[in-house]
mmCIF file of C-alpha atoms and ligand atoms in Angstrom:
data_model
loop_
_atom_site.group_PDB
_atom_site.id
_atom_site.type_symbol
_atom_site.label_atom_id
_atom_site.label_comp_id
_atom_site.label_asym_id
_atom_site.label_seq_id
_atom_site.Cartn_x
_atom_site.Cartn_y
_atom_site.Cartn_z
ATOM 1 C CA MET A 245 -30.648 -13.158 30.147
ATOM 2 C CA ARG A 246 -29.809 -14.670 26.742
ATOM 3 C CA SER A 247 -29.860 -10.870 25.089
ATOM 4 C CA ILE A 248 -28.160 -9.553 27.973
ATOM 5 C CA PHE A 249 -25.181 -12.096 27.212
ATOM 6 C CA LEU A 250 -25.234 -11.247 23.534
ATOM 7 C CA PHE A 251 -25.542 -7.500 23.723
ATOM 8 C CA CYS A 252 -22.176 -8.072 26.187
ATOM 9 C CA CYS A 253 -20.656 -10.199 23.829
ATOM 10 C CA ILE A 254 -21.208 -7.434 20.866
ATOM 11 C CA SER A 255 -20.194 -4.814 23.215
ATOM 12 C CA LEU A 256 -17.152 -6.382 24.227
ATOM 13 C CA LEU A 257 -16.418 -6.793 19.943
ATOM 14 C CA CYS A 258 -17.010 -3.331 19.575
ATOM 15 C CA LEU A 259 -14.552 -2.230 21.988
ATOM 16 C CA LYS A 260 -12.266 -4.524 20.521
ATOM 17 C CA GLY A 261 -13.205 -2.733 17.298
ATOM 18 C CA ILE A 262 -14.390 -5.480 15.421
ATOM 19 C CA THR A 263 -17.452 -4.455 12.921
ATOM 20 C CA GLN A 264 -20.221 -6.316 12.210
ATOM 21 C CA ASN A 265 -18.923 -7.478 9.098
ATOM 22 C CA GLU A 266 -16.082 -8.944 10.706
ATOM 23 C CA ARG A 267 -18.407 -10.913 13.060
ATOM 24 C CA LEU A 268 -20.318 -12.564 9.941
ATOM 25 C CA PHE A 269 -16.791 -13.616 8.301
ATOM 26 C CA GLN A 270 -16.505 -16.544 6.969
ATOM 27 C CA PRO A 271 -13.127 -17.607 5.425
ATOM 28 C CA ASP A 272 -12.582 -19.764 3.016
ATOM 29 C CA ALA A 273 -10.789 -22.700 4.771
ATOM 30 C CA LYS A 274 -8.677 -23.813 1.562
ATOM 31 C CA LEU A 275 -7.746 -20.146 0.788
ATOM 32 C CA LEU A 276 -6.413 -20.657 4.346
ATOM 33 C CA SER A 277 -4.408 -22.905 4.032
ATOM 34 C CA VAL A 278 -2.874 -22.004 0.936
ATOM 35 C CA ILE A 279 -2.123 -18.702 2.588
ATOM 36 C CA ASN A 280 -0.441 -20.526 5.516
ATOM 37 C CA LYS A 281 1.702 -22.084 3.046
ATOM 38 C CA ASN A 282 2.226 -19.180 1.493
ATOM 39 C CA PHE A 283 3.854 -17.405 4.641
ATOM 40 C CA SER A 284 6.021 -20.366 5.181
ATOM 41 C CA ASP A 285 7.408 -20.105 1.270
ATOM 42 C CA ALA A 286 7.725 -16.768 1.762
ATOM 43 C CA ASP A 287 9.956 -16.953 4.568
ATOM 44 C CA GLU A 288 12.238 -19.537 3.232
ATOM 45 C CA GLN A 289 12.138 -17.156 -0.081
ATOM 46 C CA TYR A 290 13.269 -14.072 2.042
ATOM 47 C CA ARG A 291 16.237 -16.006 3.648
ATOM 48 C CA VAL A 292 17.233 -16.820 0.408
ATOM 49 C CA LEU A 293 16.788 -12.773 -0.485
ATOM 50 C CA MET A 294 18.790 -12.120 2.713
ATOM 51 C CA LYS A 295 22.007 -13.282 1.908
ATOM 52 C CA MET A 296 22.305 -11.326 -1.547
ATOM 53 C CA VAL A 297 21.439 -7.886 0.046
ATOM 54 C CA PRO A 298 24.356 -5.651 0.509
ATOM 55 C CA GLU A 299 24.947 -3.809 3.656
ATOM 56 C CA ASN A 300 23.502 -0.149 3.749
ATOM 57 C CA GLU A 301 21.379 -1.388 0.524
ATOM 58 C CA PHE A 302 18.042 -2.066 -0.056
ATOM 59 C CA PRO A 303 16.191 -4.612 -2.455
ATOM 60 C CA LYS A 304 14.087 -3.325 -5.543
ATOM 61 C CA THR A 305 13.810 -5.963 -7.751
ATOM 62 C CA PHE A 306 15.565 -8.630 -9.483
ATOM 63 C CA PHE A 307 15.477 -9.369 -13.369
ATOM 64 C CA PRO A 308 15.391 -13.128 -13.918
ATOM 65 C CA ALA A 309 16.501 -13.363 -17.784
ATOM 66 C CA THR A 310 19.808 -11.776 -16.773
ATOM 67 C CA ARG A 311 19.888 -12.770 -13.161
ATOM 68 C CA LYS A 312 20.762 -9.331 -11.661
ATOM 69 C CA TYR A 313 19.564 -7.324 -8.322
ATOM 70 C CA GLU A 314 18.921 -4.128 -8.655
ATOM 71 C CA PHE A 315 18.957 -2.204 -4.974
ATOM 72 C CA SER A 316 18.670 1.238 -3.488
ATOM 73 C CA SER A 317 20.250 3.346 -1.326
ATOM 74 C CA ALA A 318 18.054 4.422 1.986
ATOM 75 C CA ASP A 319 16.450 7.584 0.269
ATOM 76 C CA TRP A 320 14.800 5.422 -2.423
ATOM 77 C CA TRP A 321 10.770 5.380 -1.795
ATOM 78 C CA CYS A 322 10.694 1.592 -1.374
ATOM 79 C CA SER A 323 13.594 1.432 1.090
ATOM 80 C CA GLY A 324 11.069 0.313 3.971
ATOM 81 C CA PHE A 325 9.231 -2.081 2.369
ATOM 82 C CA TYR A 326 11.957 -5.050 3.108
ATOM 83 C CA ALA A 327 11.999 -4.457 6.422
ATOM 84 C CA GLY A 328 8.019 -4.141 6.474
ATOM 85 C CA THR A 329 7.711 -7.715 4.899
ATOM 86 C CA LEU A 330 10.091 -9.284 6.867
ATOM 87 C CA LEU A 331 8.600 -7.942 10.057
ATOM 88 C CA ASN A 332 4.988 -8.975 9.002
ATOM 89 C CA LEU A 333 6.757 -12.170 7.867
ATOM 90 C CA PHE A 334 7.928 -12.640 11.474
ATOM 91 C CA ARG A 335 4.527 -12.211 12.942
ATOM 92 C CA GLU A 336 3.119 -14.955 10.846
ATOM 93 C CA THR A 337 5.886 -17.200 11.880
ATOM 94 C CA ASN A 338 7.872 -16.064 14.504
ATOM 95 C CA ASP A 339 11.250 -16.591 13.065
ATOM 96 C CA THR A 340 13.626 -14.417 14.466
ATOM 97 C CA LEU A 341 16.074 -14.593 11.612
ATOM 98 C CA LEU A 342 13.803 -12.309 10.009
ATOM 99 C CA TRP A 343 13.035 -9.948 12.862
ATOM 100 C CA HIS A 344 16.899 -9.486 13.425
ATOM 101 C CA GLU A 345 17.534 -8.748 9.483
ATOM 102 C CA ALA A 346 14.634 -6.382 9.564
ATOM 103 C CA ILE A 347 16.203 -4.141 12.543
ATOM 104 C CA LYS A 348 19.552 -4.559 10.490
ATOM 105 C CA SER A 349 17.961 -2.812 7.399
ATOM 106 C CA MET A 350 16.101 -0.716 9.658
ATOM 107 C CA HIS A 351 19.146 0.392 10.892
ATOM 108 C CA PHE A 352 20.454 1.530 7.912
ATOM 109 C CA LEU A 353 17.127 3.103 6.717
ATOM 110 C CA GLN A 354 16.559 5.724 10.260
ATOM 111 C CA LYS A 355 18.311 8.647 9.077
ATOM 112 C CA GLU A 356 15.459 8.962 6.459
ATOM 113 C CA GLU A 357 13.830 10.948 9.268
ATOM 114 C CA PHE A 358 14.971 14.183 8.429
ATOM 115 C CA ASN A 359 14.855 13.675 4.839
ATOM 116 C CA THR A 360 12.690 16.739 3.816
ATOM 117 C CA GLY A 361 13.407 15.656 0.168
ATOM 118 C CA THR A 362 10.437 12.990 -0.307
ATOM 119 C CA HIS A 363 7.058 12.681 -0.168
ATOM 120 C CA ASP A 364 7.281 9.065 0.479
ATOM 121 C CA LEU A 365 8.215 9.127 4.011
ATOM 122 C CA GLY A 366 4.849 7.890 4.880
ATOM 123 C CA PHE A 367 5.958 4.535 2.365
ATOM 124 C CA MET A 368 9.436 4.342 3.590
ATOM 125 C CA MET A 369 9.117 4.763 7.558
ATOM 126 C CA TYR A 370 5.468 3.993 8.159
ATOM 127 C CA SER A 371 5.667 0.502 6.546
ATOM 128 C CA SER A 372 8.507 -0.786 8.435
ATOM 129 C CA PHE A 373 9.059 1.524 11.632
ATOM 130 C CA GLY A 374 5.468 1.459 12.194
ATOM 131 C CA THR A 375 5.193 -2.055 11.497
ATOM 132 C CA ALA A 376 8.069 -2.880 14.104
ATOM 133 C CA ASN A 377 6.074 -0.060 16.435
ATOM 134 C CA LYS A 378 2.909 -2.222 16.119
ATOM 135 C CA ILE A 379 4.856 -5.562 17.248
ATOM 136 C CA SER A 380 7.075 -4.102 20.018
ATOM 137 C CA PRO A 381 6.386 -0.337 21.081
ATOM 138 C CA SER A 382 9.343 1.443 21.490
ATOM 139 C CA LYS A 383 10.453 5.298 22.279
ATOM 140 C CA ASN A 384 12.852 4.963 19.743
ATOM 141 C CA TYR A 385 10.606 3.753 16.647
ATOM 142 C CA GLU A 386 7.639 6.579 18.114
ATOM 143 C CA GLN A 387 10.763 9.095 17.672
ATOM 144 C CA VAL A 388 11.775 8.135 14.382
ATOM 145 C CA LEU A 389 7.991 8.065 13.305
ATOM 146 C CA MET A 390 7.272 11.792 14.476
ATOM 147 C CA ASN A 391 10.505 12.760 13.128
ATOM 148 C CA SER A 392 9.349 11.570 9.864
ATOM 149 C CA ALA A 393 5.839 13.119 10.140
ATOM 150 C CA LYS A 394 7.661 16.503 10.657
ATOM 151 C CA SER A 395 10.240 16.097 7.591
ATOM 152 C CA LEU A 396 7.117 15.351 5.592
ATOM 153 C CA ILE A 397 4.749 18.161 6.686
ATOM 154 C CA THR A 398 7.638 20.739 5.659
ATOM 155 C CA ARG A 399 6.214 19.602 2.117
ATOM 156 C CA PHE A 400 2.527 21.121 2.847
ATOM 157 C CA ASN A 401 1.668 24.298 0.778
ATOM 158 C CA ALA A 402 -1.430 25.551 2.237
ATOM 159 C CA LYS A 403 -2.225 27.510 -0.734
ATOM 160 C CA VAL A 404 -2.540 24.361 -2.528
ATOM 161 C CA GLY A 405 -3.632 22.338 0.152
ATOM 162 C CA CYS A 406 -1.479 19.153 -0.933
ATOM 163 C CA ILE A 407 2.011 17.855 -0.275
ATOM 164 C CA LYS A 408 4.558 18.439 -2.970
ATOM 165 C CA SER A 409 5.305 15.206 -4.615
ATOM 166 C CA TRP A 410 8.671 15.506 -6.791
ATOM 167 C CA ASP A 411 10.973 18.197 -6.544
ATOM 168 C CA ASN A 412 13.630 19.461 -9.321
ATOM 169 C CA THR A 413 11.233 18.368 -12.182
ATOM 170 C CA PRO A 414 9.587 20.634 -14.773
ATOM 171 C CA TRP A 415 6.484 20.675 -12.822
ATOM 172 C CA LYS A 416 6.251 23.682 -10.338
ATOM 173 C CA PHE A 417 4.070 21.556 -7.566
ATOM 174 C CA PRO A 418 3.489 18.173 -8.641
ATOM 175 C CA VAL A 419 1.118 15.567 -6.504
ATOM 176 C CA ILE A 420 1.003 12.254 -7.473
ATOM 177 C CA ILE A 421 -2.067 9.953 -6.559
ATOM 178 C CA ASP A 422 0.635 7.993 -4.903
ATOM 179 C CA ASN A 423 0.954 10.706 -2.143
ATOM 180 C CA MET A 424 -2.174 9.522 -0.954
ATOM 181 C CA MET A 425 -0.394 6.230 0.915
ATOM 182 C CA ASN A 426 1.935 8.870 2.795
ATOM 183 C CA LEU A 427 -1.370 10.166 5.078
ATOM 184 C CA GLU A 428 -1.240 7.697 7.432
ATOM 185 C CA LEU A 429 2.309 8.420 9.216
ATOM 186 C CA LEU A 430 0.623 11.656 9.540
ATOM 187 C CA PHE A 431 -2.811 10.511 11.210
ATOM 188 C CA TRP A 432 -0.791 8.200 13.243
ATOM 189 C CA ALA A 433 1.243 11.470 14.284
ATOM 190 C CA THR A 434 -1.550 13.056 15.641
ATOM 191 C CA LYS A 435 -2.650 10.405 17.687
ATOM 192 C CA PHE A 436 0.765 9.344 19.244
ATOM 193 C CA SER A 437 1.496 13.291 19.911
ATOM 194 C CA GLY A 438 -2.190 15.063 20.159
ATOM 195 C CA ASP A 439 -1.002 17.510 17.662
ATOM 196 C CA SER A 440 -3.572 17.941 15.315
ATOM 197 C CA SER A 441 -1.603 20.045 12.633
ATOM 198 C CA PHE A 442 -0.837 16.613 10.993
ATOM 199 C CA TYR A 443 -4.341 15.174 10.857
ATOM 200 C CA HIS A 444 -5.395 18.844 9.492
ATOM 201 C CA ILE A 445 -2.286 18.363 7.100
ATOM 202 C CA ALA A 446 -3.651 14.651 5.821
ATOM 203 C CA VAL A 447 -7.603 15.596 5.876
ATOM 204 C CA THR A 448 -6.486 19.370 3.713
ATOM 205 C CA HIS A 449 -4.537 16.656 1.202
ATOM 206 C CA ALA A 450 -7.182 13.962 1.115
ATOM 207 C CA ASN A 451 -9.983 16.569 0.126
ATOM 208 C CA THR A 452 -7.677 18.375 -2.524
ATOM 209 C CA THR A 453 -6.872 15.132 -4.146
ATOM 210 C CA MET A 454 -10.977 14.299 -4.213
ATOM 211 C CA LYS A 455 -11.773 17.539 -5.894
ATOM 212 C CA ASN A 456 -8.855 17.363 -8.222
ATOM 213 C CA HIS A 457 -7.388 14.129 -8.803
ATOM 214 C CA TYR A 458 -10.432 12.518 -9.652
ATOM 215 C CA ARG A 459 -12.601 12.347 -13.062
ATOM 216 C CA PRO A 460 -16.505 11.580 -13.199
ATOM 217 C CA ASP A 461 -16.189 7.901 -13.387
ATOM 218 C CA TYR A 462 -13.779 7.613 -10.336
ATOM 219 C CA SER A 463 -11.017 6.956 -12.377
ATOM 220 C CA SER A 464 -7.848 8.891 -10.920
ATOM 221 C CA TYR A 465 -5.294 10.905 -12.673
ATOM 222 C CA HIS A 466 -1.580 9.916 -11.808
ATOM 223 C CA MET A 467 -0.655 13.621 -11.655
ATOM 224 C CA VAL A 468 -1.893 17.045 -11.110
ATOM 225 C CA ASN A 469 0.218 20.216 -11.468
ATOM 226 C CA TYR A 470 -0.471 23.294 -9.450
ATOM 227 C CA ASP A 471 0.531 26.819 -9.052
ATOM 228 C CA PRO A 472 2.074 27.057 -5.569
ATOM 229 C CA ASN A 473 1.492 30.689 -5.305
ATOM 230 C CA THR A 474 -2.008 30.905 -6.367
ATOM 231 C CA GLY A 475 -3.405 26.761 -5.781
ATOM 232 C CA ASN A 476 -4.841 26.510 -9.225
ATOM 233 C CA VAL A 477 -4.840 23.665 -11.104
ATOM 234 C CA ILE A 478 -2.042 23.899 -14.527
ATOM 235 C CA GLY A 479 -2.201 20.557 -15.922
ATOM 236 C CA LYS A 480 -3.371 16.830 -15.452
ATOM 237 C CA ILE A 481 -0.920 14.594 -16.811
ATOM 238 C CA THR A 482 0.301 10.831 -16.360
ATOM 239 C CA VAL A 483 4.271 9.991 -15.668
ATOM 240 C CA GLN A 484 3.806 6.545 -15.197
ATOM 241 C CA GLY A 485 0.807 5.317 -16.797
ATOM 242 C CA TYR A 486 -0.298 4.595 -20.867
ATOM 243 C CA ALA A 487 -1.801 8.115 -21.404
ATOM 244 C CA ASP A 488 -2.835 11.517 -19.326
ATOM 245 C CA SER A 489 -6.191 10.371 -19.883
ATOM 246 C CA SER A 490 -5.919 6.667 -18.729
ATOM 247 C CA ALA A 491 -6.444 4.962 -15.536
ATOM 248 C CA TRP A 492 -2.903 3.754 -14.643
ATOM 249 C CA ALA A 493 -3.746 0.385 -12.446
ATOM 250 C CA ARG A 494 -1.399 0.910 -9.398
ATOM 251 C CA GLY A 495 -2.331 4.525 -9.097
ATOM 252 C CA GLN A 496 -6.070 3.454 -8.871
ATOM 253 C CA ALA A 497 -5.195 0.930 -5.999
ATOM 254 C CA TRP A 498 -3.357 3.488 -4.395
ATOM 255 C CA GLY A 499 -6.520 5.599 -4.278
ATOM 256 C CA LEU A 500 -8.386 3.031 -3.144
ATOM 257 C CA TYR A 501 -6.185 2.102 -0.181
ATOM 258 C CA GLY A 502 -5.816 5.871 0.982
ATOM 259 C CA TYR A 503 -9.183 6.794 1.065
ATOM 260 C CA THR A 504 -9.946 3.774 3.090
ATOM 261 C CA VAL A 505 -7.488 5.001 5.476
ATOM 262 C CA ALA A 506 -8.735 8.488 5.269
ATOM 263 C CA TYR A 507 -12.030 6.536 6.351
ATOM 264 C CA ARG A 508 -10.770 4.505 9.151
ATOM 265 C CA GLU A 509 -8.910 7.583 10.886
ATOM 266 C CA THR A 510 -11.624 10.124 10.490
ATOM 267 C CA LYS A 511 -14.654 8.235 10.289
ATOM 268 C CA ASP A 512 -15.805 11.083 7.341
ATOM 269 C CA ASN A 513 -18.491 9.325 5.397
ATOM 270 C CA LYS A 514 -17.360 11.103 2.137
ATOM 271 C CA TYR A 515 -13.719 9.030 2.208
ATOM 272 C CA LEU A 516 -16.126 5.499 2.450
ATOM 273 C CA GLN A 517 -18.398 6.521 -0.589
ATOM 274 C CA GLN A 518 -15.141 7.601 -2.524
ATOM 275 C CA ALA A 519 -13.148 4.218 -1.488
ATOM 276 C CA GLU A 520 -16.312 2.490 -2.512
ATOM 277 C CA TYR A 521 -16.598 4.618 -5.984
ATOM 278 C CA ILE A 522 -12.903 3.740 -6.852
ATOM 279 C CA ALA A 523 -13.163 0.064 -5.715
ATOM 280 C CA ASP A 524 -16.456 -0.380 -7.872
ATOM 281 C CA PHE A 525 -14.771 1.634 -11.013
ATOM 282 C CA ILE A 526 -11.915 -1.052 -10.716
ATOM 283 C CA LEU A 527 -14.125 -4.309 -9.891
ATOM 284 C CA HIS A 528 -16.276 -3.196 -12.757
ATOM 285 C CA HIS A 529 -14.127 -2.013 -15.489
ATOM 286 C CA PRO A 530 -14.479 -4.223 -18.620
ATOM 287 C CA ASN A 531 -10.990 -4.517 -19.048
ATOM 288 C CA TYR A 532 -10.520 -5.827 -15.513
ATOM 289 C CA PRO A 533 -9.495 -9.271 -15.816
ATOM 290 C CA SER A 534 -11.873 -12.293 -14.453
ATOM 291 C CA ASP A 535 -8.622 -13.667 -12.608
ATOM 292 C CA GLY A 536 -8.323 -10.464 -10.550
ATOM 293 C CA ILE A 537 -5.031 -9.363 -11.722
ATOM 294 C CA PRO A 538 -4.884 -5.537 -13.999
ATOM 295 C CA TYR A 539 -3.290 -5.113 -16.310
ATOM 296 C CA TRP A 540 -0.719 -2.243 -15.717
ATOM 297 C CA ASP A 541 -2.928 0.262 -17.281
ATOM 298 C CA PHE A 542 -7.267 -0.096 -17.430
ATOM 299 C CA ASN A 543 -6.785 1.437 -21.058
ATOM 300 C CA VAL A 544 -3.397 0.216 -23.056
ATOM 301 C CA PRO A 545 -4.706 -0.197 -26.321
ATOM 302 C CA ASN A 546 -2.902 -4.068 -26.838
ATOM 303 C CA ILE A 547 -5.362 -5.370 -23.859
ATOM 304 C CA PRO A 548 -5.623 -8.675 -23.215
ATOM 305 C CA HIS A 549 -2.117 -8.749 -25.015
ATOM 306 C CA ALA A 550 -0.846 -6.226 -22.111
ATOM 307 C CA LEU A 551 1.597 -7.051 -18.988
ATOM 308 C CA ARG A 552 -0.743 -7.367 -16.193
ATOM 309 C CA ASP A 553 0.897 -5.809 -12.537
ATOM 310 C CA ALA A 554 0.901 -7.975 -9.541
ATOM 311 C CA SER A 555 1.670 -5.124 -7.705
ATOM 312 C CA ALA A 556 -1.511 -3.150 -8.742
ATOM 313 C CA ALA A 557 -3.117 -6.603 -7.604
ATOM 314 C CA SER A 558 -1.374 -7.078 -4.222
ATOM 315 C CA VAL A 559 -2.303 -3.079 -3.023
ATOM 316 C CA LEU A 560 -5.920 -3.579 -4.414
ATOM 317 C CA ALA A 561 -6.502 -6.918 -2.442
ATOM 318 C CA SER A 562 -5.279 -5.234 0.885
ATOM 319 C CA ALA A 563 -7.324 -2.322 0.300
ATOM 320 C CA LEU A 564 -10.623 -4.156 0.088
ATOM 321 C CA LEU A 565 -9.886 -6.713 3.186
ATOM 322 C CA GLU A 566 -9.901 -3.255 4.892
ATOM 323 C CA LEU A 567 -12.869 -1.787 2.987
ATOM 324 C CA TYR A 568 -14.696 -5.036 3.474
ATOM 325 C CA LYS A 569 -15.132 -4.139 7.240
ATOM 326 C CA TYR A 570 -16.859 -0.562 6.617
ATOM 327 C CA VAL A 571 -19.389 -0.988 4.329
ATOM 328 C CA ASP A 572 -23.134 -2.762 3.894
ATOM 329 C CA LEU A 573 -23.344 -6.530 3.816
ATOM 330 C CA PRO A 574 -23.650 -7.039 0.058
ATOM 331 C CA HIS A 575 -20.991 -4.597 -1.454
ATOM 332 C CA ALA A 576 -18.615 -6.529 1.665
ATOM 333 C CA LYS A 577 -19.335 -9.865 0.142
ATOM 334 C CA ASN A 578 -18.361 -8.451 -3.205
ATOM 335 C CA TYR A 579 -14.665 -6.797 -1.990
ATOM 336 C CA VAL A 580 -13.875 -10.084 0.038
ATOM 337 C CA ALA A 581 -15.027 -12.395 -3.083
ATOM 338 C CA ALA A 582 -12.590 -10.032 -5.519
ATOM 339 C CA ALA A 583 -9.934 -9.900 -2.412
ATOM 340 C CA GLU A 584 -10.200 -13.716 -2.506
ATOM 341 C CA LYS A 585 -9.602 -14.027 -5.986
ATOM 342 C CA ILE A 586 -6.261 -12.419 -6.404
ATOM 343 C CA ILE A 587 -4.857 -13.880 -3.082
ATOM 344 C CA THR A 588 -5.912 -16.995 -5.066
ATOM 345 C CA THR A 589 -4.683 -16.147 -8.411
ATOM 346 C CA LEU A 590 -1.538 -14.410 -7.074
ATOM 347 C CA SER A 591 -0.730 -17.705 -4.821
ATOM 348 C CA SER A 592 -0.990 -19.968 -8.176
ATOM 349 C CA PRO A 593 2.439 -21.232 -10.041
ATOM 350 C CA GLN A 594 1.708 -18.201 -12.485
ATOM 351 C CA TYR A 595 2.546 -15.509 -10.208
ATOM 352 C CA LYS A 596 4.308 -16.775 -7.313
ATOM 353 C CA ALA A 597 7.695 -18.069 -7.486
ATOM 354 C CA VAL A 598 9.146 -21.693 -6.989
ATOM 355 C CA ILE A 599 11.581 -21.154 -4.007
ATOM 356 C CA GLY A 600 15.059 -20.006 -4.748
ATOM 357 C CA THR A 601 14.036 -18.537 -7.934
ATOM 358 C CA ASN A 602 12.800 -14.873 -8.395
ATOM 359 C CA GLY A 603 15.912 -13.617 -6.240
ATOM 360 C CA GLY A 604 13.762 -14.486 -3.343
ATOM 361 C CA PHE A 605 11.282 -12.777 -4.052
ATOM 362 C CA ILE A 606 7.885 -13.744 -3.340
ATOM 363 C CA LEU A 607 5.818 -12.642 -6.221
ATOM 364 C CA GLU A 608 6.790 -12.810 -10.497
ATOM 365 C CA HIS A 609 4.991 -10.058 -13.044
ATOM 366 C CA SER A 610 4.911 -6.615 -11.523
ATOM 367 C CA VAL A 611 5.458 -3.403 -13.882
ATOM 368 C CA GLY A 612 7.371 -0.596 -12.024
ATOM 369 C CA HIS A 613 7.455 1.857 -14.770
ATOM 370 C CA MET A 614 6.267 0.973 -17.832
ATOM 371 C CA PRO A 615 6.795 4.821 -20.076
ATOM 372 C CA SER A 616 10.496 4.529 -18.632
ATOM 373 C CA LYS A 617 11.101 0.993 -19.494
ATOM 374 C CA SER A 618 12.101 0.096 -16.446
ATOM 375 C CA GLU A 619 10.994 -2.659 -13.452
ATOM 376 C CA ILE A 620 9.104 -4.318 -16.963
ATOM 377 C CA ASP A 621 7.523 -7.881 -15.594
ATOM 378 C CA VAL A 622 10.042 -8.107 -12.871
ATOM 379 C CA PRO A 623 9.474 -9.019 -8.985
ATOM 380 C CA LEU A 624 8.871 -5.631 -7.009
ATOM 381 C CA THR A 625 9.704 -5.468 -3.316
ATOM 382 C CA TYR A 626 6.065 -3.351 -3.226
ATOM 383 C CA ALA A 627 4.331 -6.399 -4.482
ATOM 384 C CA ASP A 628 5.236 -8.419 -2.068
ATOM 385 C CA TYR A 629 5.296 -6.284 0.733
ATOM 386 C CA TYR A 630 1.271 -5.677 0.071
ATOM 387 C CA PHE A 631 0.780 -9.395 -0.981
ATOM 388 C CA VAL A 632 2.191 -10.576 2.781
ATOM 389 C CA GLU A 633 -0.416 -7.568 4.189
ATOM 390 C CA ALA A 634 -3.297 -8.788 1.924
ATOM 391 C CA MET A 635 -2.845 -11.954 3.454
ATOM 392 C CA MET A 636 -2.309 -11.311 7.068
ATOM 393 C CA ARG A 637 -5.221 -8.610 6.814
ATOM 394 C CA TYR A 638 -7.655 -12.310 5.537
ATOM 395 C CA ARG A 639 -6.490 -14.562 8.144
ATOM 396 C CA ASN A 640 -6.998 -11.653 10.861
ATOM 397 C CA LEU A 641 -10.660 -10.849 9.578
ATOM 398 C CA GLY A 642 -12.599 -10.890 12.898
ATOM 399 C CA LYS A 643 -9.919 -11.711 15.485
HETATM 400 N N1 LIG B 851 5.625 5.891 -7.219
HETATM 401 C C1 LIG B 851 5.258 4.900 -6.287
HETATM 402 C C2 LIG B 851 4.653 3.692 -7.735
HETATM 403 O O1 LIG B 851 5.295 3.538 -8.600
HETATM 404 O O2 LIG B 851 3.665 3.089 -7.680
#
């Protein structure tokens, strides 16, 4: 009788999509209380930030030394993170002011659904409209997401097997590792519409990237330039990293997150294996600091004096907390311990801003684009977004 009862409970949890690792998950009570405090502090911080955001503009960063903000127009790759962070904070705090601010921001963002000049529609529209649709599904959000997915796939080249990253560059058909993050929108579009072409393109892009972006040690090049007529690789270089042959930290985290999503959406084991290899590259790298916050590039020569990148750490923590669900228990325990370490460090005064400072952003000390000397050691909208997401994932594991 007891075993039938247990079987029914386990079956019900499986139906809810809860994995065995999640069932066994034992959250750290101290960290949970830190996370609760972080959410209420972040709510206050975003109330500071929202007073400063001009209509029809989107927060990028703040320069503490000069107390100057940088905002973007809707077509910048980061324009959806502000709304996404507000929406996730609303989920955690029920502060309706944040919800209304997010809706206002999305009103100005919506027109990007028809933007075929960027590969970043996943970042822009799925973090915002995708999150809103999870909280309060609506035909309007679904339509925006479908239009965005249709715009994104116009950039796919079947000969190359990838979605093109940037237009108007010296490169013929550049594809950056970051682009793995835009596939989640396409997986959603197939689930929603039943049209498998979005799924097919996402899987093809993931396969081509696995073949050409990764080195034997499972670190990733930042960019692969293809010949759009033959699909041949012309070159493998970096734009945002220290060197062509180096491992730019955020790029490694984008890849880890991207392949974890690809596994979630396809259940194809090769993506799971890839994600585990990437996680192991990062977590066992001799230059990965014991407090969990990567240097902005794993191979920059001035380590240990190089700057850290809180944004890479946030993406990494969030990705590890999803990967945790799918792997063998010994690996899972390492991944969750690594994520706990990152969240703990980011929650310390070293990274988490005092309320009312840092322009209203939650985290300090990210590196946007070192080679172009922009956004260095500053808050960044996506560092906040993935930090909030990582904390939500931690709190919701097993629920
Ligand atoms: N291009 C996205 C990033 O800076 O990570």
